[in-house]
mmCIF file of C-alpha atoms in Angstrom:
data_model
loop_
_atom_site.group_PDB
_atom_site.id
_atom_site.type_symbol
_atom_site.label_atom_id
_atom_site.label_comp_id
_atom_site.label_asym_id
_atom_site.label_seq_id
_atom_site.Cartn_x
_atom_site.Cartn_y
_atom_site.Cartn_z
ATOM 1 C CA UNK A 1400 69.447 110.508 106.947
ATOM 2 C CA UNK A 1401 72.744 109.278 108.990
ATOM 3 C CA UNK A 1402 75.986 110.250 107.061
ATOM 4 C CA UNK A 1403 78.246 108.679 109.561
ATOM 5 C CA UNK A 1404 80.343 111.118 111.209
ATOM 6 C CA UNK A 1405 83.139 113.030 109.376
ATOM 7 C CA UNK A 1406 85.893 112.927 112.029
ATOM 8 C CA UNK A 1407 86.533 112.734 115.568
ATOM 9 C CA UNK A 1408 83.719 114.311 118.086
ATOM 10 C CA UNK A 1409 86.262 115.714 119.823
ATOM 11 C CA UNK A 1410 88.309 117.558 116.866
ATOM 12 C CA UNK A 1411 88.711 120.705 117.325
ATOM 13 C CA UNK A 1412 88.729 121.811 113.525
ATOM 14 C CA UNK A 1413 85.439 120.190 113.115
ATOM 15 C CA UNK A 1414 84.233 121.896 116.122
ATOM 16 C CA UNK A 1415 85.414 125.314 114.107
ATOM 17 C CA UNK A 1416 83.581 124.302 110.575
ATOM 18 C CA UNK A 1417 80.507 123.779 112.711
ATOM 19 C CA UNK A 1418 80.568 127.221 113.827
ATOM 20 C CA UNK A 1419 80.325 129.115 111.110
ATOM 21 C CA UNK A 1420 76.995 130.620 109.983
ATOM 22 C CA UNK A 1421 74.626 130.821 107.201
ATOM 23 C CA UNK A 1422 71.861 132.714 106.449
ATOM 24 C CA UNK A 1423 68.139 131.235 107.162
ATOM 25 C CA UNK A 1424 65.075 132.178 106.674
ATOM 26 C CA UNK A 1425 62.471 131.580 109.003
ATOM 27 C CA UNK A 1426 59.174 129.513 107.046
ATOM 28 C CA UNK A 1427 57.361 129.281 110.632
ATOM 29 C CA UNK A 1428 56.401 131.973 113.283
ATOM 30 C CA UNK A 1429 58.443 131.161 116.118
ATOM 31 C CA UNK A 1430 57.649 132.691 119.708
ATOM 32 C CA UNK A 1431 59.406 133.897 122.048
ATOM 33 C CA UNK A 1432 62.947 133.798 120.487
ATOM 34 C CA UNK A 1433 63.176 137.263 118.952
ATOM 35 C CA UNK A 1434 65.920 137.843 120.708
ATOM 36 C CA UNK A 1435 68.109 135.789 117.792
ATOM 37 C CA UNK A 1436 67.043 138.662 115.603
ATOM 38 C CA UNK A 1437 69.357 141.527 116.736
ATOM 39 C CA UNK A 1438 68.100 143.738 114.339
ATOM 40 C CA UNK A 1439 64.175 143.548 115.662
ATOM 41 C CA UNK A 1440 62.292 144.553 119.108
ATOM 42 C CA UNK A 1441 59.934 142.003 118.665
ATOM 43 C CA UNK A 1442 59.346 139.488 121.142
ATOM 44 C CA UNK A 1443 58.348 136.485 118.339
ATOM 45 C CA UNK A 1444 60.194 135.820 115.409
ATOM 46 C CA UNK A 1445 57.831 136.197 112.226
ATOM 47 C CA UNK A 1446 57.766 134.409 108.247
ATOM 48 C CA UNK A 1447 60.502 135.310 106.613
ATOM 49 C CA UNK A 1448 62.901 137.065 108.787
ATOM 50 C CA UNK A 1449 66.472 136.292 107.991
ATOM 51 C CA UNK A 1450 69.136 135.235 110.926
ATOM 52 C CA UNK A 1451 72.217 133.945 110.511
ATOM 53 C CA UNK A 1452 72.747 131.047 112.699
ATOM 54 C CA UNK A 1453 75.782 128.642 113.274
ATOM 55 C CA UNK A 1454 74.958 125.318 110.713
ATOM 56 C CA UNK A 1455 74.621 123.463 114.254
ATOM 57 C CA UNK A 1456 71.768 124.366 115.104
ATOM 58 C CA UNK A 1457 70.987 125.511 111.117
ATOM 59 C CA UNK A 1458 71.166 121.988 110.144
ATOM 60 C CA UNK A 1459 68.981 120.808 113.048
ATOM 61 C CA UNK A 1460 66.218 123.239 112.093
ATOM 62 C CA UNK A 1461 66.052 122.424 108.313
ATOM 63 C CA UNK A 1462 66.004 118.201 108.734
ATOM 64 C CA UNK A 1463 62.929 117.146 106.960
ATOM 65 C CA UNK A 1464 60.678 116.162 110.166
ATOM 66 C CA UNK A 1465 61.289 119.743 111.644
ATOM 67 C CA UNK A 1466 61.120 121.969 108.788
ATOM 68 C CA UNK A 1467 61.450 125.510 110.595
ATOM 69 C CA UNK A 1468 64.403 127.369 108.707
ATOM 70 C CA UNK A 1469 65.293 127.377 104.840
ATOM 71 C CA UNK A 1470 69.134 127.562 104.679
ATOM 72 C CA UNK A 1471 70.479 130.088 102.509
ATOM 73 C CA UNK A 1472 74.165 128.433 100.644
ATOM 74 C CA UNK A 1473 76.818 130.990 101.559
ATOM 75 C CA UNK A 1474 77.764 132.866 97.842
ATOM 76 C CA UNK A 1475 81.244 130.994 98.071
ATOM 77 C CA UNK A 1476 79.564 127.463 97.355
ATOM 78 C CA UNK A 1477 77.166 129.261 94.797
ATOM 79 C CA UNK A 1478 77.255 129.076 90.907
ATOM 80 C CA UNK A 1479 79.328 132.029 90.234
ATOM 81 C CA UNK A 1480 82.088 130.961 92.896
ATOM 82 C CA UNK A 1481 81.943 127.362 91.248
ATOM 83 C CA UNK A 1482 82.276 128.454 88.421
ATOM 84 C CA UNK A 1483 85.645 130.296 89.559
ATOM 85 C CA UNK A 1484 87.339 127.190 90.773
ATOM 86 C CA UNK A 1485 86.131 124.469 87.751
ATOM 87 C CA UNK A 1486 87.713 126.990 85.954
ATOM 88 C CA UNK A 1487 91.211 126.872 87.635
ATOM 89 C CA UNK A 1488 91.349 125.866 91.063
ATOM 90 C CA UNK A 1489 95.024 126.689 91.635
ATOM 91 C CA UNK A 1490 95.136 130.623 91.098
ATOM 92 C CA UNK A 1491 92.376 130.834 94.081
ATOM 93 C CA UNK A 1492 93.083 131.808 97.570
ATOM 94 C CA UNK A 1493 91.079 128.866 99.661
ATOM 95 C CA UNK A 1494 92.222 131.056 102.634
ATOM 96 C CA UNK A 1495 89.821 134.240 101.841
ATOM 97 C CA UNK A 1496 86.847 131.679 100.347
ATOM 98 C CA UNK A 1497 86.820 130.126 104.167
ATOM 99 C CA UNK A 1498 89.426 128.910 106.884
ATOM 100 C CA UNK A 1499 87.699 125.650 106.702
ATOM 101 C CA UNK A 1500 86.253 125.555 103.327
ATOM 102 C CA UNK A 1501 86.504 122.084 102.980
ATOM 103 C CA UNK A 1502 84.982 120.605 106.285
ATOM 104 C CA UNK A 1503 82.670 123.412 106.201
ATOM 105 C CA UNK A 1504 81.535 122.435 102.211
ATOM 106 C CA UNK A 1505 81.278 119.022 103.109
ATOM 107 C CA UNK A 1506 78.702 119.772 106.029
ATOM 108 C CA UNK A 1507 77.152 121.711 103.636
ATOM 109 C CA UNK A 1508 76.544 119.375 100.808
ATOM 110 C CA UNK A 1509 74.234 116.896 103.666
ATOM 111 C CA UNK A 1510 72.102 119.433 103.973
ATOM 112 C CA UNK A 1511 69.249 118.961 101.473
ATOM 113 C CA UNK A 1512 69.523 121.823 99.315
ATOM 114 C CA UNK A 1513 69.368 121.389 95.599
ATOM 115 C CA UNK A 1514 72.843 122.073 95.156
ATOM 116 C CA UNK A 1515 74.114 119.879 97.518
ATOM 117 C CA UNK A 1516 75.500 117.139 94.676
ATOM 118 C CA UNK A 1517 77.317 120.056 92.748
ATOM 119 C CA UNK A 1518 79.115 121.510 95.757
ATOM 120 C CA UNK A 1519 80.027 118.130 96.844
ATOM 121 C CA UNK A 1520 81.754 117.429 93.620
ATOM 122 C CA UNK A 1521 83.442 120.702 93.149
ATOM 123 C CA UNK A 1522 84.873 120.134 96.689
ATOM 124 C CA UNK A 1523 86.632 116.984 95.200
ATOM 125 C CA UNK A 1524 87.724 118.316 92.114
ATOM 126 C CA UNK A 1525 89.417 121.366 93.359
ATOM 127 C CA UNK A 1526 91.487 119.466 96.241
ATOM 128 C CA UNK A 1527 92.725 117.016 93.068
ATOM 129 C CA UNK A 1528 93.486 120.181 91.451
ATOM 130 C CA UNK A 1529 95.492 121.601 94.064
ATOM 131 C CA UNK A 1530 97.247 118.783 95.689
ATOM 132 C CA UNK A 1531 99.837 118.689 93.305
ATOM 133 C CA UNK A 1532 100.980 122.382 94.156
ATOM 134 C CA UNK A 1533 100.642 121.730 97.610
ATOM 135 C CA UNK A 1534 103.226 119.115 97.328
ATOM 136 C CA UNK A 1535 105.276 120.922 95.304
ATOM 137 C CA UNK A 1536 105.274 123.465 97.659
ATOM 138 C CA UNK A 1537 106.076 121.144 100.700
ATOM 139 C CA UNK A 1538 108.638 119.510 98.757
ATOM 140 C CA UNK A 1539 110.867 122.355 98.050
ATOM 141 C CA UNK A 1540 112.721 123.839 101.181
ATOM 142 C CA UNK A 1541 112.537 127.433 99.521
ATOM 143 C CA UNK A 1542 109.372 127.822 99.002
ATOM 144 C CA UNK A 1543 107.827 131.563 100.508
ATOM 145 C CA UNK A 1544 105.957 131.006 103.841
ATOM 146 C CA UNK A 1545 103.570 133.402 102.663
ATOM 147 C CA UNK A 1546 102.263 130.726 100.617
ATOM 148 C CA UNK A 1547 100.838 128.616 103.514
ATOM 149 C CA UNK A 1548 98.660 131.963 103.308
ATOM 150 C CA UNK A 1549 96.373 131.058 100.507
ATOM 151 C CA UNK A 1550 95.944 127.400 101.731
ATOM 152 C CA UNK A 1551 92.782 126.244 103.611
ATOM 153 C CA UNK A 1552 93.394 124.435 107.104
ATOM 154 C CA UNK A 1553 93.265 120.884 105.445
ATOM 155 C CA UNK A 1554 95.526 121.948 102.696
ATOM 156 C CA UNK A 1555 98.002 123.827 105.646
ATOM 157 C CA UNK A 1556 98.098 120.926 107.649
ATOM 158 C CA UNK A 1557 99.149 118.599 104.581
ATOM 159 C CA UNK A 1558 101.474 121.522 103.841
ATOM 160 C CA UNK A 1559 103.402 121.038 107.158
ATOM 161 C CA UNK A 1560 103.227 117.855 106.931
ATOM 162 C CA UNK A 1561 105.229 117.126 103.640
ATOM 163 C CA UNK A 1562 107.545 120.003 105.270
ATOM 164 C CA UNK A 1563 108.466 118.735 107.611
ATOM 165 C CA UNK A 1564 109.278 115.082 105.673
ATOM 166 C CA UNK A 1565 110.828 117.324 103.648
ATOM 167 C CA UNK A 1566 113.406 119.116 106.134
ATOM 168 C CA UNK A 1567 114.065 115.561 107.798
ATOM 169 C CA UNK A 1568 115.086 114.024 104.259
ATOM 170 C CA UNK A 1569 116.828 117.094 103.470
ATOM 171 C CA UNK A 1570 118.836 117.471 106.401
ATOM 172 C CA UNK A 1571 119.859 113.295 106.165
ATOM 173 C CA UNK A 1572 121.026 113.955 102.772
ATOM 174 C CA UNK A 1573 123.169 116.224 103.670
ATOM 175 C CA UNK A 1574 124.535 115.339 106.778
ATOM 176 C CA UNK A 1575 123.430 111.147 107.551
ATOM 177 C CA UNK A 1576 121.620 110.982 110.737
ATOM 178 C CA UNK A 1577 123.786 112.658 113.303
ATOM 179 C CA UNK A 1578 124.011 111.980 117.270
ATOM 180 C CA UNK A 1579 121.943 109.094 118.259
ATOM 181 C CA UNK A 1580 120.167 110.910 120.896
ATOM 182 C CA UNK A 1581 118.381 109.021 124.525
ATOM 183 C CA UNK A 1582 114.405 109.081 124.093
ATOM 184 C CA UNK A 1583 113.357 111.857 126.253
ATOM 185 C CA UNK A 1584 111.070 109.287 128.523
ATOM 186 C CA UNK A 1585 114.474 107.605 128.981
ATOM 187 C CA UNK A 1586 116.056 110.876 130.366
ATOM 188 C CA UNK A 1587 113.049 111.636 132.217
ATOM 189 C CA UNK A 1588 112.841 108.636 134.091
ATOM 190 C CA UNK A 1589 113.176 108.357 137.881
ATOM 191 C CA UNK A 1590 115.675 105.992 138.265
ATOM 192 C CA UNK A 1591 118.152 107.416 135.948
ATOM 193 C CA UNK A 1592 117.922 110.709 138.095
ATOM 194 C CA UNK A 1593 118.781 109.112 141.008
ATOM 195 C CA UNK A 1594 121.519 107.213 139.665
ATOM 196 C CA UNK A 1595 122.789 110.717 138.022
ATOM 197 C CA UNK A 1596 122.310 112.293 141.824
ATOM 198 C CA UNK A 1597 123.657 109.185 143.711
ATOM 199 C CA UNK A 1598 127.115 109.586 141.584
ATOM 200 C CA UNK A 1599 127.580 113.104 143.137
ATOM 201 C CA UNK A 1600 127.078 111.845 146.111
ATOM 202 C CA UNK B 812 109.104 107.357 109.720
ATOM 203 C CA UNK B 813 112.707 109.189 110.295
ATOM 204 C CA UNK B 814 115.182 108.751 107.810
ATOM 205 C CA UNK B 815 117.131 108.110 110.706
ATOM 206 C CA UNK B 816 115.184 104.596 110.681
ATOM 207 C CA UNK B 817 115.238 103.950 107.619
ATOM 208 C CA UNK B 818 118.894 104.212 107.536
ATOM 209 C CA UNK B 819 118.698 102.111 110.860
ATOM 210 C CA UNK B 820 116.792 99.714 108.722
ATOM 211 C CA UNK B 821 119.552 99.523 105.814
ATOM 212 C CA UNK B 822 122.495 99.309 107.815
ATOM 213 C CA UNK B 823 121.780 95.516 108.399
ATOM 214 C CA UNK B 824 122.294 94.896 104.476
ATOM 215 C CA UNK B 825 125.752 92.626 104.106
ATOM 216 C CA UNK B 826 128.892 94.354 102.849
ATOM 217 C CA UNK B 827 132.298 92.612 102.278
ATOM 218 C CA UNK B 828 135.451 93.988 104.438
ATOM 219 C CA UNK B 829 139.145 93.137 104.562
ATOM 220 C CA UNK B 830 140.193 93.387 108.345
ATOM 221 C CA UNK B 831 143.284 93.919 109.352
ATOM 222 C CA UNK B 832 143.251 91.769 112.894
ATOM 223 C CA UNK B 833 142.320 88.188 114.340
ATOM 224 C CA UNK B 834 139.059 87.702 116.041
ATOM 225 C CA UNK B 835 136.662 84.502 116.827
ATOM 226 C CA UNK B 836 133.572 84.415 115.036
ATOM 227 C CA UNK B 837 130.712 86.959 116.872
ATOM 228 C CA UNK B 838 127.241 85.223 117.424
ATOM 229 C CA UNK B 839 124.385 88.011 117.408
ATOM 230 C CA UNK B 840 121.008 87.340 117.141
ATOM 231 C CA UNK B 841 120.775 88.046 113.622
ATOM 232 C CA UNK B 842 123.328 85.762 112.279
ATOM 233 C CA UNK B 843 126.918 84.943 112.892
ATOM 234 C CA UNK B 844 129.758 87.178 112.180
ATOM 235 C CA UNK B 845 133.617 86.092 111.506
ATOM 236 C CA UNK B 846 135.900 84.698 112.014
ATOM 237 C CA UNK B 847 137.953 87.578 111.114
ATOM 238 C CA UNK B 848 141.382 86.776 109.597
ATOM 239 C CA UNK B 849 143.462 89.418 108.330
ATOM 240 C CA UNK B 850 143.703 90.314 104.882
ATOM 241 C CA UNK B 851 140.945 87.520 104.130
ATOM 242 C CA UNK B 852 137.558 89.037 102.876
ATOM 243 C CA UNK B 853 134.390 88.511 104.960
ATOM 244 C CA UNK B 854 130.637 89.794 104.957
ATOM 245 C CA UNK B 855 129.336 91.640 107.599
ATOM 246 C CA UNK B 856 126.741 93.894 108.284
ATOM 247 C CA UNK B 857 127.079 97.816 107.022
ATOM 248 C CA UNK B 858 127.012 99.298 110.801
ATOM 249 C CA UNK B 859 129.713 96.843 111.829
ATOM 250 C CA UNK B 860 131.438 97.510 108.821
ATOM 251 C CA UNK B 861 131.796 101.536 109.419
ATOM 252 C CA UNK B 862 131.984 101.409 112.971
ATOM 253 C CA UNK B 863 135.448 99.050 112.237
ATOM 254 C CA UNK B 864 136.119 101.835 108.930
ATOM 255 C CA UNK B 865 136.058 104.398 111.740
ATOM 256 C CA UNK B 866 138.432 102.836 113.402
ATOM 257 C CA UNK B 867 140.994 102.225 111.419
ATOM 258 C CA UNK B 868 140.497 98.170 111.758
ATOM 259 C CA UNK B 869 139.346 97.368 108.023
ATOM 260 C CA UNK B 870 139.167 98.072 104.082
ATOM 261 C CA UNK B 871 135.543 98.154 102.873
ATOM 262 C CA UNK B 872 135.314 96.456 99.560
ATOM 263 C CA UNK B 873 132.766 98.590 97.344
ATOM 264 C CA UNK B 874 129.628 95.939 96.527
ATOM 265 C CA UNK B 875 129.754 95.141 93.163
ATOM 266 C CA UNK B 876 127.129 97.366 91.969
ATOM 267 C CA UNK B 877 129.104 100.227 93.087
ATOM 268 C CA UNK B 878 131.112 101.121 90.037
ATOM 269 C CA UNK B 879 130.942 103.956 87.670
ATOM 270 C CA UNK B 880 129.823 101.539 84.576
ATOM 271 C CA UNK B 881 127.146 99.689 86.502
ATOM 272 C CA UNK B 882 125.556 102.537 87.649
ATOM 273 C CA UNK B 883 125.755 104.776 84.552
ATOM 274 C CA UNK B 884 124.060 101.668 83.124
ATOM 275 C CA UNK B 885 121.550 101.505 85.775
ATOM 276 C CA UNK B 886 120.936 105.516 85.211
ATOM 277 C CA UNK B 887 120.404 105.252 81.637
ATOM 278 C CA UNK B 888 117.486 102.500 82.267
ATOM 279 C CA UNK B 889 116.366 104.932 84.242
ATOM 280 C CA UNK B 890 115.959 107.713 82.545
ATOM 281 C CA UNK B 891 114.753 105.653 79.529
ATOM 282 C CA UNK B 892 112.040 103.876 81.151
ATOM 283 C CA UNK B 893 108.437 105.693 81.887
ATOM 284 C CA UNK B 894 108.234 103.467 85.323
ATOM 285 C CA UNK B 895 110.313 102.853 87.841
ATOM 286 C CA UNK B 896 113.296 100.333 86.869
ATOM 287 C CA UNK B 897 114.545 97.578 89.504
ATOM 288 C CA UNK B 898 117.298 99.096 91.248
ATOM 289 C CA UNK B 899 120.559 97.332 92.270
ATOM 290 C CA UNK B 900 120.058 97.237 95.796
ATOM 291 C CA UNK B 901 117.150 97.978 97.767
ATOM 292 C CA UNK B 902 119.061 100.492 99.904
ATOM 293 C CA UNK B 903 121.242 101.573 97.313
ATOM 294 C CA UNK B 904 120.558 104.932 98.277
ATOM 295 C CA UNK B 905 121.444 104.695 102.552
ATOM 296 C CA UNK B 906 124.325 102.058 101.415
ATOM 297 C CA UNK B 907 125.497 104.513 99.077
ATOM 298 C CA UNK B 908 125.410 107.364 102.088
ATOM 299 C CA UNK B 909 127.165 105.238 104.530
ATOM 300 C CA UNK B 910 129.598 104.033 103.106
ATOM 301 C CA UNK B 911 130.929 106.734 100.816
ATOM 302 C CA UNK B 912 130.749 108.844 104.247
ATOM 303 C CA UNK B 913 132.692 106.432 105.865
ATOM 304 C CA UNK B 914 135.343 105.287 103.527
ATOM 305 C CA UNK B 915 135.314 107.202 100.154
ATOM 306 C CA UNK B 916 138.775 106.467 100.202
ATOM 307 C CA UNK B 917 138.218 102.713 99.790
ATOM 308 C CA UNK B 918 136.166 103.020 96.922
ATOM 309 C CA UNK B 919 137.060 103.865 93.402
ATOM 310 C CA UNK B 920 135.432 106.988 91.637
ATOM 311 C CA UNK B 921 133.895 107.731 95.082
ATOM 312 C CA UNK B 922 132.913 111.776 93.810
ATOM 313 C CA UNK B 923 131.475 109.424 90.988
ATOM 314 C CA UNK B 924 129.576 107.603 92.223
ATOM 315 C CA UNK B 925 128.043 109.818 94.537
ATOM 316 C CA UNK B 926 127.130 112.077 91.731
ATOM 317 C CA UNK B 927 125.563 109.303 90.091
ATOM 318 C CA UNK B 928 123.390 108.196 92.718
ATOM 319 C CA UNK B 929 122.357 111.767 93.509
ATOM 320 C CA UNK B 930 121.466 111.935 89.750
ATOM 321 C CA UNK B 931 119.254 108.514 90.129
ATOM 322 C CA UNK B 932 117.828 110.004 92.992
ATOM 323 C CA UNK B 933 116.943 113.018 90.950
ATOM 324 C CA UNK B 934 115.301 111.362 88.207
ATOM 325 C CA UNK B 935 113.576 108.932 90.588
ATOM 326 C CA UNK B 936 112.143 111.538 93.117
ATOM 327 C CA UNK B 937 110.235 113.825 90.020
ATOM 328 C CA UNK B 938 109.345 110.383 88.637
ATOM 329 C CA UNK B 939 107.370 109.709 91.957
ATOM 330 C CA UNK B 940 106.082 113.017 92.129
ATOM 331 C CA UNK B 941 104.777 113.240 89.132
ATOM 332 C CA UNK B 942 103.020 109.831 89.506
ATOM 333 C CA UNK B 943 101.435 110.827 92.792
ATOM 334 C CA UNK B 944 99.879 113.682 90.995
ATOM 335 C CA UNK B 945 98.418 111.695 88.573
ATOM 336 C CA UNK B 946 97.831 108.989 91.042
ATOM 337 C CA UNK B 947 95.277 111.802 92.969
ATOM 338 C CA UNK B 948 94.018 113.269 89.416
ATOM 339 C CA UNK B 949 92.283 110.136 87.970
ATOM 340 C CA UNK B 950 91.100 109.156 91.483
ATOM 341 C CA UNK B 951 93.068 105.660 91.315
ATOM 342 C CA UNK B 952 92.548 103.406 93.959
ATOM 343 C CA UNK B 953 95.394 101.276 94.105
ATOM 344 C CA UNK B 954 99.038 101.606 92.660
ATOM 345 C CA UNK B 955 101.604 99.243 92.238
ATOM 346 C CA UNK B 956 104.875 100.162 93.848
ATOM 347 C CA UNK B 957 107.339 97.796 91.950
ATOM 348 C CA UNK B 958 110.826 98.669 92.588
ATOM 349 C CA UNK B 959 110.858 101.543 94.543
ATOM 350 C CA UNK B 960 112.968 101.690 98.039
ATOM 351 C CA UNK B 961 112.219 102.095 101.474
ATOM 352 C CA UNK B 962 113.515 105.535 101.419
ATOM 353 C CA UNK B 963 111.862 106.812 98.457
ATOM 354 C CA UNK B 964 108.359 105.629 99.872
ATOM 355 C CA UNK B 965 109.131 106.632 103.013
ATOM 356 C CA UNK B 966 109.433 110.406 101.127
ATOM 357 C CA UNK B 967 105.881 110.398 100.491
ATOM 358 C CA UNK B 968 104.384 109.610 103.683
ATOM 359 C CA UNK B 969 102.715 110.866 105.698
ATOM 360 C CA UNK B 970 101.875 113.580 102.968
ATOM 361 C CA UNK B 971 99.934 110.916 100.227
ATOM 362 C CA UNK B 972 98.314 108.590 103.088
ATOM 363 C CA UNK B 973 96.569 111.322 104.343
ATOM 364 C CA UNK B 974 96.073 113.417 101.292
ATOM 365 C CA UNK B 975 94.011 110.044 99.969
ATOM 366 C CA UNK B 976 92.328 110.216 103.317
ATOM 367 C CA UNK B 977 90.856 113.346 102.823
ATOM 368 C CA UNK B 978 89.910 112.925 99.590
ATOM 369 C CA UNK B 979 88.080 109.465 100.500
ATOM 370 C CA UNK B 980 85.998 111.516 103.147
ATOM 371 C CA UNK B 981 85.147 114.095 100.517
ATOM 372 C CA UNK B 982 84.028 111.211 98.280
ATOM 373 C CA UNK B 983 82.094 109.908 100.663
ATOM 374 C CA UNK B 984 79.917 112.393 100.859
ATOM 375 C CA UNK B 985 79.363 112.688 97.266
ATOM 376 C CA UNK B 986 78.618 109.425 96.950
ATOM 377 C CA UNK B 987 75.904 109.282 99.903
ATOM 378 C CA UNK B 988 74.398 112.485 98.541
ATOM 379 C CA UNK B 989 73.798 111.214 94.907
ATOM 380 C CA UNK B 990 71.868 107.719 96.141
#
């Protein structure tokens, strides 16, 4: 099954969500790779040992022509954790559940687990939830840095975003828009150097 | 966008001045300016119109919506109204900047007016904010923007472009999973 791909090959955030592991358990001997098994001296790997392995190569492993692994979902997209954010999404911190707990949910939910239409939508509803106290957040110059600390790195970069809006708005309010001010590719240019250097001259 | 721009933007609205000097009429690519008599009114654009304020070579004449009883009017349809109401000018916010920064002594009630229009602003800005949050709660797909200015948009962006952005790639992928 093709999903499409989520975002750019080369982004370095979805390089990040990629990385992170999961628990699988093996459902076919496999030889000669016991060495992904830290905890074992045996050359093979056998049924049912347990390795955590990036969802790469996880997700790889698990398709439904090559059916070596059986991913295990990490206990913050179980039931009970679910359960925590349908119940109020905006009291959590995203930041201890995952750094990238939305890319890294979304990969999840294309795997074919059973639970894979349940996390998708609880990924949905709790970034509805939230997004209105991330803007409020943004929106208000005051607001505690330390805040940034419970968002996720979607959430933080929407955060500086509306910031940063925020400060620009704020700071033409008060003051209009100050010094018009050269483009720095205009200062930078060649010629205007040597016309700066050829007046000393 | 900068604010910077979008006051850039505004400053080529028309405002009425009083000069006090003689000059041809200007030709500029966006229309013709002049000819400037003194003491006779003429409409030019806002950035000529405080760069002349600045120095000393004209009396800007407030636009008629400027006025304490227009926009207390204007204020009240606000607040009344669950949706955005149709605001006097489409700048009236930038227009209001400039040219109560540049010649608050030309205009009557100028600490007024300016409280006035920060008080519009107010309401305006929670009315937007609160919209956007229901805007992203229901999931709506489209929203109608009647009536609101360049620089009240422009206070939501980039934050709700790419906020519906992420949550269209999270649909996505509910959507492909449940087929």
């Amino acid at each position: 099954m093709n999903f499409g791909s989520l975002s750019h090959y080369l982004s370095i955030e979805d390089l990040f969500a990629t990385q992170e592991r999961l628990p699988c358990k093996f459902v076919v001997p496999v030889h000669r790779l016991g060495f992904l098994d830290p905890s074992s001296e045996n050359e093979d790997i056998a049924v049912g040992t347990t390795v955590e392995l990036p969802y790469w190569l996880a997700q790889s492993l698990c398709s439904r022509r090559c059916n070596i692994v059986k991913v295990e979902i990490p206990k913050i997209y179980k039931e009970a954790y679910r359960e925590i954010l349908k119940a109020d999404a905006c009291v959590v911190d995203l930041h201890k559940f995952g750094l990238f707990f939305y890319e890294f949910g979304a990969y999840l939910s294309r795997l074919e687990h059973r639970d894979s239409t349940e996390i998708g939508s609880v990924l949905v509803q709790t970034f509805k939830e939230r997004f209105r106290q991330v803007m409020d957040w943004a929106h208000n110059s005051g607001t505690d840095p330390a805040v940034t600390q419970r968002l996720d790195s979607l959430e933080r970069a929407l955060f500086r975003e509306g910031h940063q809006t925020r400060a620009q708005l704020d700071a033409w309010l008060s003051e209009g828009a100050g010094q018009i001010t050269a483009a720095e590719m205009v200062i930078n240019h060649k010629k205007r150097k040597l016309a700066v250097l050829d007046d000393f001259c | 966008m900068d604010p910077a721009e979008v006051e850039f933007l505004a400053e080529n609205q028309m405002v009425s001045i009083v000069p006090n000097f003689n000059f041809e009429r200007i030709y500029l690519i966006s229309g013709d300016v002049g000819p400037f008599r003194a003491g006779l009114p003429v409409q030019v654009p806002i950035w000529m119109a405080t760069n002349l304020r600045q120095r000393q070579k004209c009396r800007i004449i407030a636009p008629d919506w400027m006025n304490t009883e227009k926009l207390e009017q204007v204020k009240e349809e606000e607040s009344q109204s669950r949706f955005f109401t149709k605001m006097p000018s489409e700048h009236y916010m930038v227009e209001g900047h400039l040219l109560l920064g540049a010649a608050s002594e030309d205009i009557p009630h100028a600490d007024e007016i300016r409280t006035i229009l920060k008080d519009i602003w107010d309401m305006r800005m929670s009315k937007l904010r609160s919209s956007v949050d229901a805007f992203i709660k229901i999931g709506g797909t489209h929203a109608k923007l009647d009536h609101l200015t360049a620089m009240e948009i422009n206070s939501i962006r980039p934050l709700l472009p790419h906020a519906l952005d992420e949550l269209y790639k999270l649909q996505k992928i509910v959507r492909i999973i449940s087929i």
